[in-house]
XYZ file of C-alpha atoms in Angstrom:
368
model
C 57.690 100.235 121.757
C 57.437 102.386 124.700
C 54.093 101.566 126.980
C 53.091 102.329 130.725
C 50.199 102.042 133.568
C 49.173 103.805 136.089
C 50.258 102.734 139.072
C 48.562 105.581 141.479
C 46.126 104.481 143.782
C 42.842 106.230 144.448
C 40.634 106.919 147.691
C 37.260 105.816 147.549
C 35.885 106.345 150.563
C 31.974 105.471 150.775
C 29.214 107.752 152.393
C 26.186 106.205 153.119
C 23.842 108.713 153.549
C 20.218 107.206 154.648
C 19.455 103.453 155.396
C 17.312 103.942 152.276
C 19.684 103.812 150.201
C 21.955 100.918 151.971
C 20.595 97.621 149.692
C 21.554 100.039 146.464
C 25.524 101.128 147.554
C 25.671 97.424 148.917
C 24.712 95.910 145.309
C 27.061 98.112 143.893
C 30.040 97.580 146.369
C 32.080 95.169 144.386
C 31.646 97.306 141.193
C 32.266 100.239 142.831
C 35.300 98.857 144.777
C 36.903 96.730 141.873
C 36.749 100.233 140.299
C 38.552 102.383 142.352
C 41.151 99.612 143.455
C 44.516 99.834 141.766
C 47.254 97.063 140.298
C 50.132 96.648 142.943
C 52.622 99.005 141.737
C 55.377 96.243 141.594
C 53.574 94.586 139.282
C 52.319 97.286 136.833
C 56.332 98.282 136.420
C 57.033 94.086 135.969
C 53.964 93.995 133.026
C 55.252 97.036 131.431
C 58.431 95.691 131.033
C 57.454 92.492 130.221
C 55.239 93.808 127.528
C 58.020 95.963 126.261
C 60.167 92.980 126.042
C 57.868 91.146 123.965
C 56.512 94.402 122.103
C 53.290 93.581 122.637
C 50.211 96.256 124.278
C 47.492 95.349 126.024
C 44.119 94.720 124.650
C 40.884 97.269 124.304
C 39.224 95.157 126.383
C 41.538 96.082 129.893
C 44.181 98.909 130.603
C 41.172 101.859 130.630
C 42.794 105.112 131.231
C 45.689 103.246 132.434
C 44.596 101.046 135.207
C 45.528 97.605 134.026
C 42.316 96.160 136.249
C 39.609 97.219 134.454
C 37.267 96.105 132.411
C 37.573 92.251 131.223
C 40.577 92.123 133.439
C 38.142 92.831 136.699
C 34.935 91.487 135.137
C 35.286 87.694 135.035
C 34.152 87.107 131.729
C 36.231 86.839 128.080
C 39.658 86.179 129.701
C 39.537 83.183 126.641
C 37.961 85.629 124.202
C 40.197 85.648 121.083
C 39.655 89.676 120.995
C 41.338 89.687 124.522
C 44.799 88.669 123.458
C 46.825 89.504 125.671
C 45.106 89.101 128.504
C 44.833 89.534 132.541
C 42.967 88.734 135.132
C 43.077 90.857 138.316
C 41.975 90.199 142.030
C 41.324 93.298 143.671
C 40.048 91.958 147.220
C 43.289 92.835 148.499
C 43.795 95.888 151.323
C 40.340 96.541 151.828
C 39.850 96.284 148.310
C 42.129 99.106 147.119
C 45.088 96.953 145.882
C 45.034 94.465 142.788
C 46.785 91.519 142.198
C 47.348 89.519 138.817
C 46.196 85.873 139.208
C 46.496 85.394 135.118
C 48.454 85.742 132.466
C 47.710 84.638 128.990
C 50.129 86.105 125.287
C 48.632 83.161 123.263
C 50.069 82.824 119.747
C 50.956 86.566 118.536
C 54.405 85.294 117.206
C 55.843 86.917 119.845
C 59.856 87.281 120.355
C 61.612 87.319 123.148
C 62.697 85.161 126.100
C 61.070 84.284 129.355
C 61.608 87.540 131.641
C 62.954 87.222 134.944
C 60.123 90.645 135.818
C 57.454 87.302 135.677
C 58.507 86.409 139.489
C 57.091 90.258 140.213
C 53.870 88.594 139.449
C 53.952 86.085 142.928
C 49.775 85.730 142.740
C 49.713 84.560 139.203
C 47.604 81.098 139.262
C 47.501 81.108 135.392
C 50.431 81.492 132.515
C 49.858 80.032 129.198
C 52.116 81.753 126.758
C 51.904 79.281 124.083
C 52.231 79.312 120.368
C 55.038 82.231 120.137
C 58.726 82.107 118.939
C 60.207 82.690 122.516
C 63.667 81.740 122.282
C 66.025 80.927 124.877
C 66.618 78.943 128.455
C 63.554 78.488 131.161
C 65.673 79.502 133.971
C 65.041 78.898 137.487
C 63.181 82.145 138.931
C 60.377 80.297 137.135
C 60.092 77.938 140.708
C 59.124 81.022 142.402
C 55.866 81.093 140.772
C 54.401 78.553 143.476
C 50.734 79.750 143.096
C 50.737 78.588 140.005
C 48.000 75.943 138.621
C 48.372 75.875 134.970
C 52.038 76.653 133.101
C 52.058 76.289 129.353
C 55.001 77.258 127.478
C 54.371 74.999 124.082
C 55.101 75.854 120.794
C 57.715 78.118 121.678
C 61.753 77.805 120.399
C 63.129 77.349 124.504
C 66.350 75.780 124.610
C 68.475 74.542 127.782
C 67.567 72.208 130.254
C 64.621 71.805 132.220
C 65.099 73.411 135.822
C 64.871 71.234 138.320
C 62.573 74.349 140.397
C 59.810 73.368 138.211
C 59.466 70.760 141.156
C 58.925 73.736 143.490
C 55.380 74.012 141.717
C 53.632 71.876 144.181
C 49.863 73.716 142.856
C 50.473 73.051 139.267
C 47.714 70.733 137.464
C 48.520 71.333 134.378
C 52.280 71.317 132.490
C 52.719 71.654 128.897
C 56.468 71.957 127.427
C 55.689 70.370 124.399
C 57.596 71.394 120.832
C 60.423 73.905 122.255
C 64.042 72.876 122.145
C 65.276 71.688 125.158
C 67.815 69.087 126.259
C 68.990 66.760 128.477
C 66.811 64.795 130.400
C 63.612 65.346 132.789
C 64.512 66.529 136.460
C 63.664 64.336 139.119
C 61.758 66.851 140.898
C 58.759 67.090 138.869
C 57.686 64.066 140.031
C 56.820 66.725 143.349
C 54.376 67.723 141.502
C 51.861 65.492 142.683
C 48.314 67.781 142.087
C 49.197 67.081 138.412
C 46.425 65.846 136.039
C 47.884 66.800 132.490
C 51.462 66.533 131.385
C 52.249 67.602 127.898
C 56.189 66.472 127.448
C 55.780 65.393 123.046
C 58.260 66.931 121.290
C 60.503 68.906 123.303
C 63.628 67.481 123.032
C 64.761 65.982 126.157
C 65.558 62.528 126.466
C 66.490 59.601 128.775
C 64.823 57.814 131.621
C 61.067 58.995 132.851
C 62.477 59.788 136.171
C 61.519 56.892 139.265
C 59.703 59.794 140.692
C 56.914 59.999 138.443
C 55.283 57.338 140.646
C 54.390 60.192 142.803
C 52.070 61.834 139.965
C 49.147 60.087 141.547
C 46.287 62.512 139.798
C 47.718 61.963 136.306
C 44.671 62.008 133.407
C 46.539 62.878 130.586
C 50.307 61.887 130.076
C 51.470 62.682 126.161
C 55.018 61.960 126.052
C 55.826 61.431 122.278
C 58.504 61.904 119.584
C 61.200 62.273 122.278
C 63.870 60.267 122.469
C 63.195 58.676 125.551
C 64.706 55.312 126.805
C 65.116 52.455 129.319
C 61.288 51.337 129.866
C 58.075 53.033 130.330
C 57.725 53.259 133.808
C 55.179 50.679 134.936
C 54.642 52.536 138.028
C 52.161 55.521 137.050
C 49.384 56.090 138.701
C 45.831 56.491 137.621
C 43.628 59.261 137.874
C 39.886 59.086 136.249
C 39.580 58.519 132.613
C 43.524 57.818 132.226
C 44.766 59.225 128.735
C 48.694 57.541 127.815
C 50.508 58.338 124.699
C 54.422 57.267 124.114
C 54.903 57.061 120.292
C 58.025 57.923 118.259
C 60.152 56.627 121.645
C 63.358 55.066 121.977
C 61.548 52.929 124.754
C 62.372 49.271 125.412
C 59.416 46.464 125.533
C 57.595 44.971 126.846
C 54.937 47.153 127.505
C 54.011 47.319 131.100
C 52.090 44.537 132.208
C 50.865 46.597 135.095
C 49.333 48.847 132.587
C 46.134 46.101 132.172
C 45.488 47.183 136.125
C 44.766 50.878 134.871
C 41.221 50.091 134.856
C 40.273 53.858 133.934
C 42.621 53.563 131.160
C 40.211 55.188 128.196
C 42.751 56.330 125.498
C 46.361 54.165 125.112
C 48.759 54.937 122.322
C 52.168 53.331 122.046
C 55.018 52.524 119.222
C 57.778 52.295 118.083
C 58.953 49.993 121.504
C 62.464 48.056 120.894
C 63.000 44.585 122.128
C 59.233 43.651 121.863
C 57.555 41.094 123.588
C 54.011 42.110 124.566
C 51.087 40.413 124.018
C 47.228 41.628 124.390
C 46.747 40.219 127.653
C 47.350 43.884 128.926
C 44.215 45.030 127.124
C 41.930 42.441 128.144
C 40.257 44.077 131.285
C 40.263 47.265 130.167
C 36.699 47.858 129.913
C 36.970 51.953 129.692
C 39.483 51.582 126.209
C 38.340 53.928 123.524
C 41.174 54.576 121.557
C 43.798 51.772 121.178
C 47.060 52.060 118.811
C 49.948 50.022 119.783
C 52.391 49.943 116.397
C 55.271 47.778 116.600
C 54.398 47.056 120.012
C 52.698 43.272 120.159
C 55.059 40.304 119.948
C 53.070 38.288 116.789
C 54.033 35.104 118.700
C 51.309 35.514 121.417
C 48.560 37.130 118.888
C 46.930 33.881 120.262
C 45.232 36.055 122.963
C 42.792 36.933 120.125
C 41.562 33.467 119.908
C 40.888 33.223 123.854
C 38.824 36.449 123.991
C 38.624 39.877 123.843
C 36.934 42.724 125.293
C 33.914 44.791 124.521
C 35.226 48.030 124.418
C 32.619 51.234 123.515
C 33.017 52.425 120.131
C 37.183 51.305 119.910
C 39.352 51.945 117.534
C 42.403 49.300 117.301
C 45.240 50.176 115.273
C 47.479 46.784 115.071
C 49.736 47.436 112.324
C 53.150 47.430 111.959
C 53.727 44.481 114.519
C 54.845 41.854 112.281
C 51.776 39.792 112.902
C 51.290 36.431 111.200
C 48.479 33.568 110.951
C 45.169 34.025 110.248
C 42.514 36.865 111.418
C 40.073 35.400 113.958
C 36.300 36.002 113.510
C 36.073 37.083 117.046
C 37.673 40.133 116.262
C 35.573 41.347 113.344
C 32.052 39.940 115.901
C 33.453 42.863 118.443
C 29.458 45.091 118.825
C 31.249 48.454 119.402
C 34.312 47.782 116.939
C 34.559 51.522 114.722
C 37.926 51.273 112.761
C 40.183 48.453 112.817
C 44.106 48.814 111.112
C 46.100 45.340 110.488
C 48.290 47.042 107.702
C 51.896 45.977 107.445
C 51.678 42.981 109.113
C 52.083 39.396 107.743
C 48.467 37.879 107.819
C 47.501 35.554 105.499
C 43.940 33.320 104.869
C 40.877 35.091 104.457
C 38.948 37.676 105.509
C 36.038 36.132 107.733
C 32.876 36.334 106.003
C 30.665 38.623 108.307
C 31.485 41.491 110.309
C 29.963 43.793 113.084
C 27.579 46.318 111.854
C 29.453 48.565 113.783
C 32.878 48.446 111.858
C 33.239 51.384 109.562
C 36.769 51.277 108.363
C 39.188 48.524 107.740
C-alpha cells in the first residue's frame, strides 16, 4: 500500500492593511498560521514509511490535501475519537509558525502487523505513543531510548518478543509505561528504575521474570504498579514508594512471603491485590492502618496461624471488599468482622473455618 504527504512548505506572509481590521487578522492568527504551516519534512517521509510498514492510512479527520497537520491533527479536539484511528497531533509553533512537529502518535487496536520501526526516532517531539492492541511482532530495540520527550509509551497487547532494553531508562519524562501481554524475556533492566516521573507501570503479563530490580526504590511518584501473571521471584520489594491513592497488584507471582511489612506504612494505599506468595507467613497486621483500603485480595497470602489479628481489631475501611480465600485459614469467624459499617463483599472460600456463622451482620455486606 503505497501512501505519501506533502512535505512542501508554503509562504504566508500577512498584510495588514488598516488598524481597523487588526483585532479581526489577530483572532484569526493561530488559524490562519496553523494553516499554512507545514509537517517537518523528516518526519512526513518517517510517517509515510511507518504507515506503509504497518499498511495502515491516515484518517478523514487529518492528512487534507496532503498536509498531515490539518484538521483534528491541528485542532486540539478528537485525538481519542474512535473515528480518528490513527491519529496525530501536530505543534506548529515552530519557525515562526511555518514548521510542524508531531507531539502524538496513537494506531490503537487495528490488528495491525508489523514490528516497531526504527523511522519512529524521526519523530524526536513525540510526547505521546500508544500503539496498543495490534499483533506487532518482534524485538523493542534500543532506538526506542531516543524518544526522551516522551510522557506516555504503551505498547500492550502486542506479540513483542526479546528483552527489554535497558534505554527505556533513558525516558526520564515518561509517566506512564505499559508493556503488558507481549512476549518478552528475561528479566526487567535496572535502568527503569531512572524513570522516576513515573505514576503508572503496567508490567502483567509480559513475560519477563526474576527480581523487581533494587532500583525501583527510585519510582517515588508510583500510583499504579500492576505487575501480575509473571513469573517473578525473590520478594516483593518492600522499598516502593508511594504516590497519592497507591494502586499494587502482584498476583499469579513466583514471589516469596512474607508480604512486606513496610507495606502497612503506605498510608495512601487504596487498592492492594496479592497471591499466590510462597513461603507464607503474613499476618493482617499490615492492613490495620490502612485507612484509604478499598479493594483488598490477598489469596494464599495470610499465614492462618496469626488470623488472631481479627480478634484484636480491624479497620473501617470505605466500602471494602476483602477477598481471604485460599489461605488455609482455620478456627472460627469472629463477629467483628461481619460488624465492619462499610464491609461490601467478603470471600473466605477454600479455607478451613469451622463453627458458625455469627448471627447478625452489617447492613452493608452484600455478598458472602
Amino acid at each position: 500500500m503505497k501512501m505519501s504527504f506533502n512535505v512542501k512548505r508554503a509562504s504566508h506572509p500577512l498584510h495588514l492593511v488598516s488598524t481597523t481590521f487588526f483585532f479581526f487578522f489577530l483572532s484569526l492568527f493561530h488559524g490562519s498560521t496553523a494553516q499554512n504551516a507545514t509537517l517537518d519534512p523528516s518526519e512526513a517521509e518517517a510517517l509515510n514509511s511507518i504507515f506503509q510498514q504497518w499498511e495502515t492510512q491516515s484518517a478523514a479527520l487529518w492528512n487534507i490535501s496532503g498536509e498531515p497537520c490539518t484538521g483534528s491533527a491541528i485542532s486540539g479536539t478528537g485525538f481519542e475519537d474512535g473515528a480518528n484511528n490513527p491519529a496525530i497531533t501536530c505543534d506548529c509553533t515552530y519557525n515562526s509558525s511555518t514548521t510542524c512537529h508531531i507531539t502524538q502518535l496513537r494506531v490503537y487496536a487495528l490488528n495491525r502487523r508489523g514490528g516497531i520501526p526504527e523511522e519512529l526516532t524521526a519523530l524526536t517531539y513525540l510526547t505521546f505513543l500508544k500503539i496498543d492492541q495490534n499483533y506487532f511482532t518482534g524485538p523493542l530495540l534500543s532506538f526506542i531510548g531516543n524518544l526522551s520527550k516522551l510522557q506516555l509509551l504503551s505498547l500492550a497487547h502486542n506479540a513483542l518478543s526479546g528483552t527489554i532494553p535497558m534505554e527505556l531508562g533513558n525516558l526520564k519524562e515518561l509517566t506512564m509505561l505499559s508493556l503488558s501481554s507481549n512476549n518478552f524475556s528475561g528479566t526487567l533492566p535496572t535502568e527503569l528504575g531512572n524513570l522516576v516521573n513515573l505514576r503508572e507501570l503496567y508490567i502483567n503479563s509480559l513475560g519477563v521474570g526474576g527480581e523487581i530490580p533494587s532500583t525501583f526504590a527510585n519510582l517515588k511518584n508510583m500510583q499504579v504498579m500492576r505487575a501480575s501473571d509473571c513469573p517473578f521471584s525473590g520478594k516483593i520489594p518492600d522499598s516502593l514508594e508511594t504516590g497519592p491513592s497507591l494502586h499494587l497488584r502482584f498476583q499469579g507471582n513466583s514471589f516469596e512471603g512474607p508480604t512486606p511489612s513496610r507495606f502497612s506504612k503506605l498510608t495512601s494505599l487504596s487498592s492492594l491485590q496479592i497471591s499466590d506468595l510462597f513461603n507464607v507467613s503474613s499476618s493482617l497486621d499490615l492492613i490495620k492502618d490502612l485507612k484509604n483500603l478499598t479493594d483488598l485480595s490477598s489469596e494464599e497470602c495470610i499465614d492462618h496461624r496469626k488470623y488472631s489479628i481479627l480478634h484484636k481489631g480491624i479497620p473501617e475501611f470505605a466500602k471494602i471488599v476483602k477477598d481471604l480465600s485460599f489461605n488455609n485459614l482455620t478456627g472460627g469467624i469472629p463477629n467483628a468482622l461481619f460488624e465492619l459499617g462499610s464491609l461490601a463483599n467478603l470471600f473466605l472460600g477454600n479455607n478451613s473455618l469451622s463453627g458458625t456463622l455469627p448471627t447478625q451482620k452489617s447492613e452493608q455486606l452484600e455478598n458472602m
